[in-house]
Short mmCIF file of C-alpha atoms and ligand atoms in Angstrom, two decimals:
data_model
loop_
_atom_site.label_atom_id
_atom_site.label_comp_id
_atom_site.label_asym_id
_atom_site.label_seq_id
_atom_site.Cartn_x
_atom_site.Cartn_y
_atom_site.Cartn_z
CA MET U 752 0.00 0.00 0.00
CA ALA U 753 2.80 2.43 0.92
CA LYS U 754 4.66 1.58 -2.31
CA LYS U 755 1.49 1.89 -4.37
CA GLN U 756 0.94 5.41 -2.99
CA VAL U 757 4.44 6.32 -4.22
CA ASP U 758 3.64 4.82 -7.66
CA ILE U 759 0.50 6.96 -7.95
CA VAL U 760 2.25 10.17 -6.91
CA ALA U 761 5.37 9.47 -8.99
CA LYS U 762 3.18 9.22 -12.09
CA GLU U 763 1.34 12.42 -11.20
CA MET U 764 4.55 14.42 -10.66
CA GLY U 765 6.70 12.77 -13.33
CA LEU U 766 9.23 11.55 -10.75
CA ASP U 767 12.53 10.15 -12.02
CA GLU U 768 12.27 6.31 -12.13
CA ASN U 769 15.64 5.92 -10.38
CA ILE U 770 14.58 8.11 -7.48
CA LYS U 771 11.31 6.20 -7.23
CA LYS U 772 13.21 2.91 -7.04
CA TYR U 773 15.37 4.39 -4.28
CA LEU U 774 12.42 5.73 -2.29
CA GLN U 775 10.46 2.49 -2.39
CA ARG U 776 13.13 0.65 -0.40
CA VAL U 777 14.09 1.06 3.23
CA GLU U 778 17.71 1.85 4.12
CA ARG U 779 18.00 -0.88 6.75
CA SER U 780 15.85 -3.17 8.88
CA LEU U 781 16.78 -5.14 11.95
CA ILE U 782 14.92 -8.17 13.30
CA VAL U 783 15.73 -9.12 16.87
CA SER U 784 14.77 -11.90 19.29
CA ILE U 785 13.84 -10.73 22.76
CA PRO U 786 14.12 -13.48 25.39
CA ILE U 787 12.31 -12.65 28.63
CA ILE U 788 11.99 -14.56 31.88
CA MET U 789 8.30 -14.32 32.68
CA ASP U 790 7.03 -13.88 36.25
CA ASN U 791 6.26 -17.63 36.46
CA GLY U 792 9.89 -18.49 35.66
CA ASP U 793 9.25 -19.63 32.05
CA LEU U 794 11.23 -18.15 29.16
CA GLU U 795 9.35 -16.48 26.30
CA VAL U 796 10.99 -15.15 23.14
CA PHE U 797 9.37 -12.21 21.35
CA GLU U 798 10.29 -10.77 17.95
CA GLY U 799 11.10 -7.08 17.55
CA TYR U 800 11.99 -4.75 14.68
CA ARG U 801 13.55 -1.37 13.98
CA VAL U 802 13.59 0.06 10.45
CA HIS U 803 15.18 3.16 8.92
CA HIS U 804 13.43 4.11 5.72
CA SER U 805 15.46 7.25 5.04
CA THR U 806 18.06 9.28 6.91
CA VAL U 807 18.82 11.53 3.94
CA ARG U 808 17.28 14.64 5.56
CA GLY U 809 18.37 13.89 9.13
CA PRO U 810 18.31 11.21 11.84
CA GLY U 811 15.51 8.67 11.70
CA LYS U 812 12.40 9.46 13.70
CA GLY U 813 9.37 7.31 14.40
CA GLY U 814 7.47 5.48 17.10
CA ILE U 815 7.65 2.04 18.63
CA ARG U 816 4.48 -0.05 18.80
CA TYR U 817 3.69 -3.12 20.84
CA SER U 818 1.01 -5.28 19.27
CA LYS U 819 0.41 -8.93 18.53
CA ASP U 820 -0.25 -7.94 14.91
CA VAL U 821 3.10 -6.20 14.30
CA TYR U 822 5.18 -7.57 11.40
CA LEU U 823 8.22 -6.37 9.47
CA ASP U 824 6.45 -5.13 6.32
CA GLU U 825 4.05 -3.07 8.44
CA ILE U 826 6.99 -1.43 10.23
CA LYS U 827 8.65 -0.70 6.86
CA ALA U 828 5.50 1.03 5.59
CA LEU U 829 5.17 3.03 8.81
CA ALA U 830 8.84 4.09 8.55
CA MET U 831 8.25 5.25 4.98
CA TRP U 832 5.23 7.31 6.04
CA MET U 833 7.39 8.97 8.72
CA THR U 834 9.86 10.05 6.02
CA TRP U 835 7.08 11.76 4.06
CA LYS U 836 5.61 13.36 7.19
CA ASN U 837 8.92 14.89 8.31
CA SER U 838 9.70 16.06 4.82
CA LEU U 839 6.25 17.66 4.43
CA LEU U 840 6.72 19.55 7.70
CA LYS U 841 10.30 20.56 6.75
CA LEU U 842 11.60 18.93 9.94
CA PRO U 843 15.31 17.99 9.61
CA LEU U 844 14.51 14.33 10.27
CA GLY U 845 14.22 11.09 8.36
CA GLY U 846 11.74 8.25 8.72
CA ALA U 847 11.99 5.24 11.03
CA LYS U 848 9.72 2.91 13.00
CA GLY U 849 9.95 -0.01 15.40
CA GLY U 850 7.77 -2.58 17.05
CA VAL U 851 7.54 -5.74 19.08
CA CYS U 852 5.16 -8.55 18.28
CA VAL U 853 3.53 -8.95 21.69
CA ASP U 854 0.14 -8.51 23.32
CA PRO U 855 1.12 -6.11 26.12
CA THR U 856 -2.18 -6.63 27.97
CA LYS U 857 -0.95 -10.15 28.76
CA LEU U 858 2.24 -8.87 30.46
CA SER U 859 2.74 -7.72 34.05
CA ILE U 860 4.37 -4.33 34.50
CA LYS U 861 7.68 -6.03 35.41
CA GLU U 862 7.53 -8.21 32.29
CA LEU U 863 6.80 -5.11 30.18
CA GLU U 864 9.84 -3.40 31.68
CA ARG U 865 12.11 -6.41 31.03
CA LEU U 866 10.80 -6.65 27.44
CA THR U 867 11.43 -2.95 26.82
CA ARG U 868 14.92 -3.02 28.32
CA ARG U 869 15.99 -6.10 26.34
CA TYR U 870 14.45 -4.77 23.11
CA THR U 871 16.40 -1.52 23.62
CA ALA U 872 19.64 -3.42 24.22
CA GLU U 873 19.05 -5.40 21.00
CA ILE U 874 18.47 -2.32 18.81
CA ILE U 875 20.98 -0.07 20.59
CA ASN U 876 23.28 0.36 17.59
CA MET U 877 20.42 1.60 15.45
CA ILE U 878 19.23 4.35 17.80
CA GLY U 879 20.77 7.51 19.27
CA PRO U 880 20.22 11.29 19.19
CA ASP U 881 22.13 11.60 15.88
CA ILE U 882 20.97 8.28 14.40
CA ASP U 883 17.33 7.54 15.12
CA ILE U 884 15.06 8.80 17.89
CA PRO U 885 12.09 6.58 18.85
CA ALA U 886 8.81 7.83 20.37
CA PRO U 887 5.54 6.31 21.63
CA ASP U 888 3.03 4.67 19.28
CA ILE U 889 0.33 2.02 19.78
CA ASN U 890 0.55 0.56 23.32
CA THR U 891 3.73 2.43 24.27
CA ASN U 892 3.87 5.47 26.53
CA PRO U 893 6.14 7.91 28.44
CA GLN U 894 7.11 5.26 31.03
CA ILE U 895 8.33 2.95 28.25
CA MET U 896 10.33 5.85 26.75
CA ALA U 897 11.91 6.40 30.21
CA TRP U 898 13.07 2.76 30.33
CA ILE U 899 14.54 3.05 26.82
CA MET U 900 16.38 6.23 27.80
CA ASP U 901 17.70 4.51 30.92
CA VAL U 902 19.11 1.49 29.05
CA TYR U 903 20.73 3.69 26.42
CA SER U 904 22.16 6.07 29.04
CA MET U 905 23.60 3.18 31.11
CA GLN U 906 25.41 1.90 28.01
CA LYS U 907 26.86 5.34 27.27
CA GLY U 908 27.83 6.07 30.87
CA LYS U 909 25.93 9.36 30.90
CA SER U 910 22.38 10.59 30.74
CA VAL U 911 21.21 10.83 27.10
CA PRO U 912 17.66 12.24 27.09
CA GLY U 913 17.86 12.95 23.33
CA VAL U 914 17.63 9.24 22.47
CA VAL U 915 13.83 9.25 22.73
CA THR U 916 10.94 11.71 22.69
CA GLY U 917 7.59 11.41 24.41
CA LYS U 918 9.49 11.08 27.72
CA PRO U 919 7.97 12.05 31.07
CA ILE U 920 8.42 15.79 31.70
CA GLU U 921 10.54 15.10 34.82
CA ILE U 922 13.34 13.60 32.68
CA GLY U 923 13.31 16.00 29.75
CA GLY U 924 9.92 15.54 28.11
CA SER U 925 8.07 18.47 26.57
CA VAL U 926 4.83 19.92 27.83
CA GLY U 927 2.15 19.40 25.22
CA ARG U 928 3.69 16.20 23.75
CA GLU U 929 1.01 13.83 25.05
CA THR U 930 -1.79 15.90 23.54
CA ALA U 931 0.19 17.03 20.46
CA THR U 932 -1.28 14.65 17.86
CA GLY U 933 -4.83 15.48 18.95
CA MET U 934 -4.01 19.18 19.03
CA GLY U 935 -2.53 18.96 15.53
CA LEU U 936 -5.64 17.20 14.22
CA TYR U 937 -7.68 20.02 15.69
CA PHE U 938 -5.58 22.81 14.08
CA ILE U 939 -5.84 21.12 10.69
CA LEU U 940 -9.59 20.53 11.00
CA GLU U 941 -10.12 24.15 12.06
CA ALA U 942 -8.20 25.37 8.99
CA LEU U 943 -10.12 23.04 6.68
CA CYS U 944 -13.44 24.23 8.11
CA VAL U 945 -12.51 27.79 7.14
CA LYS U 946 -11.83 26.65 3.55
CA LEU U 947 -15.07 24.65 3.37
CA ASN U 948 -17.17 27.24 5.19
CA LEU U 949 -18.13 24.90 8.02
CA ASP U 950 -18.69 25.88 11.66
CA LEU U 951 -16.66 23.51 13.82
CA ARG U 952 -19.03 23.92 16.78
CA TYR U 953 -21.87 22.27 14.87
CA LEU U 954 -19.94 19.32 13.49
CA ILE U 955 -21.01 15.74 14.16
CA ILE U 956 -17.96 13.57 14.79
CA VAL U 957 -17.19 9.83 14.82
CA ILE U 958 -13.84 8.55 16.13
CA GLN U 959 -12.40 5.04 15.75
CA GLY U 960 -9.63 4.44 18.33
CA PHE U 961 -9.76 5.96 21.81
CA GLY U 962 -6.11 5.95 22.89
CA ASN U 963 -3.64 8.82 22.82
CA VAL U 964 -4.75 10.15 19.42
CA GLY U 965 -8.48 9.34 19.46
CA GLY U 966 -8.97 10.24 23.12
CA ASN U 967 -7.23 13.60 22.85
CA ILE U 968 -8.99 14.76 19.69
CA ALA U 969 -12.30 13.63 21.23
CA GLN U 970 -11.64 15.69 24.36
CA ILE U 971 -10.54 18.78 22.39
CA LEU U 972 -13.55 18.71 20.04
CA TYR U 973 -15.91 18.02 22.96
CA GLU U 974 -14.58 21.12 24.72
CA LYS U 975 -15.07 23.16 21.52
CA GLY U 976 -18.73 22.15 21.46
CA ALA U 977 -18.71 19.63 18.59
CA LYS U 978 -20.98 16.59 19.03
CA ILE U 979 -19.08 13.30 19.23
CA VAL U 980 -21.70 10.65 18.51
CA ALA U 981 -19.50 7.53 18.47
CA VAL U 982 -16.09 6.34 19.68
CA SER U 983 -14.48 2.89 19.76
CA ASP U 984 -11.50 0.98 21.13
CA ILE U 985 -10.27 -2.50 20.23
CA SER U 986 -13.32 -4.02 22.01
CA GLY U 987 -15.84 -2.10 19.88
CA GLY U 988 -17.59 1.21 20.42
CA LEU U 989 -20.46 3.26 21.74
CA TYR U 990 -22.99 5.32 19.78
CA ASN U 991 -25.50 7.93 20.87
CA GLU U 992 -27.21 10.20 18.35
CA GLY U 993 -27.43 12.95 20.99
CA GLY U 994 -23.68 12.87 21.69
CA LEU U 995 -21.39 11.06 24.14
CA ASP U 996 -20.01 12.35 27.44
CA ILE U 997 -16.32 12.21 26.47
CA PRO U 998 -14.73 13.11 29.87
CA GLU U 999 -16.78 10.31 31.47
CA LEU U 1000 -15.56 7.81 28.84
CA ILE U 1001 -11.94 8.93 29.22
CA ALA U 1002 -12.17 8.42 32.99
CA TRP U 1003 -13.55 4.91 32.28
CA ARG U 1004 -10.73 4.15 29.81
CA ASP U 1005 -8.12 5.38 32.27
CA GLN U 1006 -9.17 2.68 34.73
CA ASN U 1007 -8.16 0.16 32.01
CA TYR U 1008 -11.76 -0.71 31.18
CA PHE U 1009 -12.98 -1.44 27.64
CA LEU U 1010 -15.65 0.75 26.07
CA LYS U 1011 -17.82 -2.30 25.36
CA ASP U 1012 -18.31 -2.70 29.13
CA PHE U 1013 -19.51 0.88 29.69
CA VAL U 1014 -23.24 0.83 30.28
CA LYS U 1015 -25.43 3.91 29.99
CA ARG U 1016 -29.01 4.42 28.90
CA ASP U 1017 -29.20 5.62 25.26
CA TYR U 1018 -25.65 4.39 24.47
CA GLU U 1019 -25.70 1.62 21.87
CA PHE U 1020 -22.86 -0.84 21.22
CA VAL U 1021 -21.33 -0.68 17.71
CA SER U 1022 -18.57 -2.81 16.21
CA ASN U 1023 -15.36 -1.37 14.77
CA GLU U 1024 -16.72 -2.06 11.27
CA GLU U 1025 -20.10 -0.42 11.95
CA ILE U 1026 -18.64 2.71 13.52
CA LEU U 1027 -16.95 3.69 10.24
CA GLU U 1028 -20.30 3.78 8.45
CA ILE U 1029 -22.22 5.95 10.93
CA GLY U 1030 -23.53 9.18 9.36
CA CYS U 1031 -21.48 12.21 10.48
CA ASP U 1032 -19.64 15.29 9.22
CA VAL U 1033 -16.13 14.19 10.20
CA LEU U 1034 -14.87 10.63 10.57
CA ILE U 1035 -11.57 10.38 12.46
CA PRO U 1036 -9.98 6.90 12.14
CA SER U 1037 -7.40 6.86 14.97
CA ALA U 1038 -6.64 3.18 15.54
CA ILE U 1039 -4.72 1.16 12.95
CA GLU U 1040 -4.05 0.77 9.20
CA ASN U 1041 -6.34 -0.59 6.47
CA GLN U 1042 -9.69 0.35 8.00
CA ILE U 1043 -11.25 2.08 4.98
CA THR U 1044 -10.87 -0.17 1.97
CA GLU U 1045 -12.63 -0.85 -1.32
CA LEU U 1046 -15.01 -3.08 0.67
CA ASN U 1047 -16.52 -0.30 2.79
CA ALA U 1048 -15.57 2.96 1.02
CA ASN U 1049 -18.96 3.13 -0.67
CA ASN U 1050 -20.71 2.95 2.71
CA ILE U 1051 -18.72 5.71 4.40
CA ASN U 1052 -21.19 8.44 5.26
CA CYS U 1053 -19.32 11.67 6.04
CA GLN U 1054 -17.98 14.85 4.39
CA ILE U 1055 -14.44 14.72 5.77
CA ILE U 1056 -12.09 11.91 6.80
CA LEU U 1057 -9.37 13.22 9.11
CA GLU U 1058 -6.69 10.53 9.40
CA GLY U 1059 -5.56 10.31 13.02
CA ALA U 1060 -4.05 6.85 12.48
CA ASN U 1061 -1.24 6.11 10.04
CA GLY U 1062 -2.46 4.43 6.88
CA PRO U 1063 -6.16 3.93 7.71
CA THR U 1064 -7.27 4.35 4.05
CA THR U 1065 -6.11 2.15 1.17
CA PRO U 1066 -5.34 3.59 -2.30
CA GLU U 1067 -8.37 1.72 -3.73
CA ALA U 1068 -10.63 3.35 -1.13
CA ASP U 1069 -9.04 6.74 -1.83
CA GLU U 1070 -10.20 6.52 -5.44
CA ILE U 1071 -13.78 5.67 -4.43
CA LEU U 1072 -13.88 8.43 -1.80
CA GLU U 1073 -12.55 10.98 -4.28
CA ASN U 1074 -15.29 10.07 -6.76
CA ARG U 1075 -17.86 10.42 -3.99
CA GLY U 1076 -16.58 13.91 -3.12
CA ILE U 1077 -15.40 12.98 0.39
CA VAL U 1078 -12.40 15.06 1.46
CA VAL U 1079 -9.62 12.94 2.97
CA VAL U 1080 -7.03 14.79 5.05
CA PRO U 1081 -4.02 12.45 4.79
CA ASP U 1082 -2.21 11.04 7.82
CA ILE U 1083 1.13 12.64 6.96
CA LEU U 1084 -0.50 16.04 7.40
CA ALA U 1085 -3.39 15.40 9.80
CA ASN U 1086 -1.54 13.50 12.53
CA ALA U 1087 1.84 15.23 12.16
CA GLY U 1088 1.38 17.16 15.42
CA GLY U 1089 2.97 14.30 17.37
CA VAL U 1090 6.26 14.24 15.52
CA CYS U 1091 6.32 18.03 15.41
CA VAL U 1092 6.24 18.34 19.21
CA SER U 1093 8.68 15.40 19.42
CA TYR U 1094 11.03 17.57 17.39
CA PHE U 1095 10.43 20.45 19.82
CA GLU U 1096 11.23 18.08 22.71
CA TYR U 1097 14.45 17.10 20.95
CA ILE U 1098 15.62 20.68 20.46
CA GLN U 1099 14.52 21.77 23.95
CA GLY U 1100 16.65 18.89 25.27
CA ILE U 1101 19.70 19.93 23.22
CA HIS U 1102 19.46 23.48 24.56
CA SER U 1103 18.44 22.40 28.09
CA TYR U 1104 15.83 25.13 27.87
CA PHE U 1105 12.18 24.20 28.17
CA TRP U 1106 9.27 26.04 26.66
CA LYS U 1107 5.88 26.89 28.13
CA LEU U 1108 2.76 25.17 26.75
CA ASP U 1109 1.61 28.32 24.93
CA ARG U 1110 4.84 28.42 22.95
CA VAL U 1111 4.68 24.70 22.11
CA ASN U 1112 1.13 25.03 20.78
CA LEU U 1113 1.85 28.25 18.90
CA GLU U 1114 4.93 26.83 17.14
CA LEU U 1115 2.98 23.64 16.41
CA LYS U 1116 0.14 25.60 14.88
CA ASN U 1117 2.51 27.68 12.73
CA ILE U 1118 4.30 24.65 11.28
CA LEU U 1119 1.11 22.67 10.65
CA LEU U 1120 -0.78 25.56 9.10
CA GLU U 1121 2.08 26.35 6.74
CA ALA U 1122 2.09 22.71 5.59
CA PHE U 1123 -1.71 22.73 5.32
CA GLU U 1124 -1.70 25.88 3.15
CA ASP U 1125 1.01 24.40 0.88
CA VAL U 1126 -0.95 21.16 0.47
CA TYR U 1127 -4.34 22.82 -0.01
CA THR U 1128 -3.00 25.29 -2.58
CA LEU U 1129 -1.20 22.61 -4.57
CA SER U 1130 -4.25 20.34 -4.53
CA LYS U 1131 -6.36 23.14 -6.04
CA GLU U 1132 -3.67 24.11 -8.55
CA LYS U 1133 -3.06 20.56 -9.80
CA LYS U 1134 -6.65 19.36 -9.22
CA VAL U 1135 -5.47 16.43 -7.13
CA THR U 1136 -6.48 15.06 -3.71
CA LEU U 1137 -4.93 16.41 -0.54
CA ARG U 1138 -3.02 13.13 -0.19
CA ILE U 1139 -1.45 13.38 -3.62
CA ALA U 1140 -0.58 17.04 -3.06
CA ALA U 1141 0.99 16.26 0.34
CA TYR U 1142 3.04 13.42 -1.15
CA MET U 1143 4.13 15.57 -4.10
CA ILE U 1144 5.55 18.18 -1.73
CA ALA U 1145 7.19 15.65 0.59
CA ILE U 1146 8.70 13.56 -2.21
CA ALA U 1147 9.94 16.57 -4.18
CA ARG U 1148 11.73 17.87 -1.07
CA LEU U 1149 13.32 14.50 -0.40
CA SER U 1150 14.31 13.97 -4.05
CA LYS U 1151 16.06 17.33 -4.02
CA ALA U 1152 18.00 16.29 -0.91
CA ILE U 1153 19.01 13.01 -2.59
CA GLU U 1154 20.07 14.86 -5.72
CA LEU U 1155 22.19 17.32 -3.71
CA ARG U 1156 23.87 14.64 -1.62
CA GLY U 1157 24.27 12.26 -4.56
CA ILE U 1158 24.17 8.48 -4.41
CA PHE U 1159 27.13 7.00 -2.50
CA PRO U 1160 29.75 5.90 -3.66
P1 NAD J 1397 -2.91 3.93 21.52
O1 NAD J 1397 -2.35 2.60 21.85
O2 NAD J 1397 -2.83 5.02 22.54
O3 NAD J 1397 -4.47 3.79 21.09
C1 NAD J 1397 -4.88 2.93 20.06
C2 NAD J 1397 -6.40 2.83 20.10
O4 NAD J 1397 -6.82 2.00 19.02
C3 NAD J 1397 -6.93 2.17 21.37
O5 NAD J 1397 -8.20 2.70 21.70
C4 NAD J 1397 -7.05 0.71 20.95
O6 NAD J 1397 -8.00 -0.02 21.75
C5 NAD J 1397 -7.50 0.85 19.52
N1 NAD J 1397 -7.13 -0.30 18.70
C6 NAD J 1397 -5.97 -0.99 18.72
N2 NAD J 1397 -6.02 -2.02 17.84
C7 NAD J 1397 -7.22 -1.96 17.26
C8 NAD J 1397 -7.87 -2.75 16.28
N3 NAD J 1397 -7.27 -3.83 15.75
N4 NAD J 1397 -9.12 -2.40 15.90
C9 NAD J 1397 -9.74 -1.32 16.45
N5 NAD J 1397 -9.18 -0.54 17.39
C10 NAD J 1397 -7.93 -0.85 17.79
O7 NAD J 1397 -2.20 4.38 20.16
P2 NAD J 1397 -2.10 5.85 19.55
O8 NAD J 1397 -0.77 6.40 19.95
O9 NAD J 1397 -3.33 6.61 19.84
O10 NAD J 1397 -1.98 5.52 18.00
C11 NAD J 1397 -3.14 5.32 17.19
C12 NAD J 1397 -2.79 5.54 15.74
O11 NAD J 1397 -2.30 6.87 15.57
C13 NAD J 1397 -1.69 4.65 15.17
O12 NAD J 1397 -1.95 4.43 13.80
C14 NAD J 1397 -0.44 5.48 15.33
O13 NAD J 1397 0.58 5.09 14.44
C15 NAD J 1397 -1.01 6.84 14.97
N6 NAD J 1397 -0.25 7.99 15.45
C16 NAD J 1397 0.07 8.14 16.77
C17 NAD J 1397 0.78 9.26 17.18
C18 NAD J 1397 1.10 9.51 18.64
O14 NAD J 1397 1.63 10.59 18.93
N7 NAD J 1397 0.79 8.64 19.55
C19 NAD J 1397 1.18 10.23 16.24
C20 NAD J 1397 0.82 10.07 14.90
C21 NAD J 1397 0.10 8.94 14.52
#
């Protein structure tokens, strides 16, 4: 899917075939075995990955996910998408990603810590402040980043906060990082509403995924007065035509309960497939890849799809949605707030000077809105979708960097 997107854009922009060949491959991928002594004394071996798609424009940057569904090709695609995202935002970073094939809900906190520490030790030569800087993704969080930083720092004999972003604030994290992806989605949606003449306060919203990304955008839009009629997690979701009480559902989630077990009069259970087809103004897929495909694209019932997750829409679905006049705001633009504030965390760490929340959000808004304007203008000029326009900008910038550096040797 990631390669196919490059094919489509390359054709549209007349990209050099050699550059295309180069961009469709990752620079390096590492597969590691992670042996862990479980609490019951048994040994389990998990498989982990770290991939650099491109470090042409700077050190690799991208999250680490823990999921039983993680596999190498998925991590390669996610690393590639990080390259485009950083290029689109003009951040001096490349694209990377990592993951461990594990169901973290089955691990105790001590097992999770041992897994994280051993995984870090196994990938240690591929990460570092000048090489590749991981961050949280699905099922990873600031505590996990703290353990990674600790292992790396112990190996180097000094504290190296710059090896990860999304750290707890007490050890060099940035204010506003946890909410950054949600905040970024909001800034982009607000800008799009101006273009489309929509009033954000009257929008009806559906959100798939209720973790860091889905939960934060739900909370922000709820506070702005928009009506969130459905949200879901891996267990399924809840729907109420009159709107959901988002703070109440976040408090429920934070006790480690699934949404399917939340009972309230007027709230109906919906599956993760059904939630995507609920009638609304804005659908925000914020869980995993491949959710909107050629199988359900004709049943999607909204004006705007704002991609909180990476890769939720397939190229086949994109074509159907375009023909149906549904505006898709692509992941590499819509959810770029996270990596943007990760970059701020990285530079705050280098300078040992930490910003206030107002500054973080202002700088975030400036960078995202500049990228949004570039993408929107190009999409109108070339009469292409926002995704194609975003890719054209990102790929052109990267191709120029490759051309300037030349191909080694
Ligand atoms: P998270 O672990 O905090 O939340 C994931 C949510 O999706 C949870 O509600 C989970 O129950 C649900 N989910 C997981 N697997 C599912 C499945 N198979 N079907 C339906 N729902 C499922 O993760 P997150 O950090 O919010 O990341 C969500 C998406 O956003 C991912 O695609 C990630 O790559 C992307 N993203 C995250 C960030 C970030 O800063 N965290 C930034 C940009 C993009």
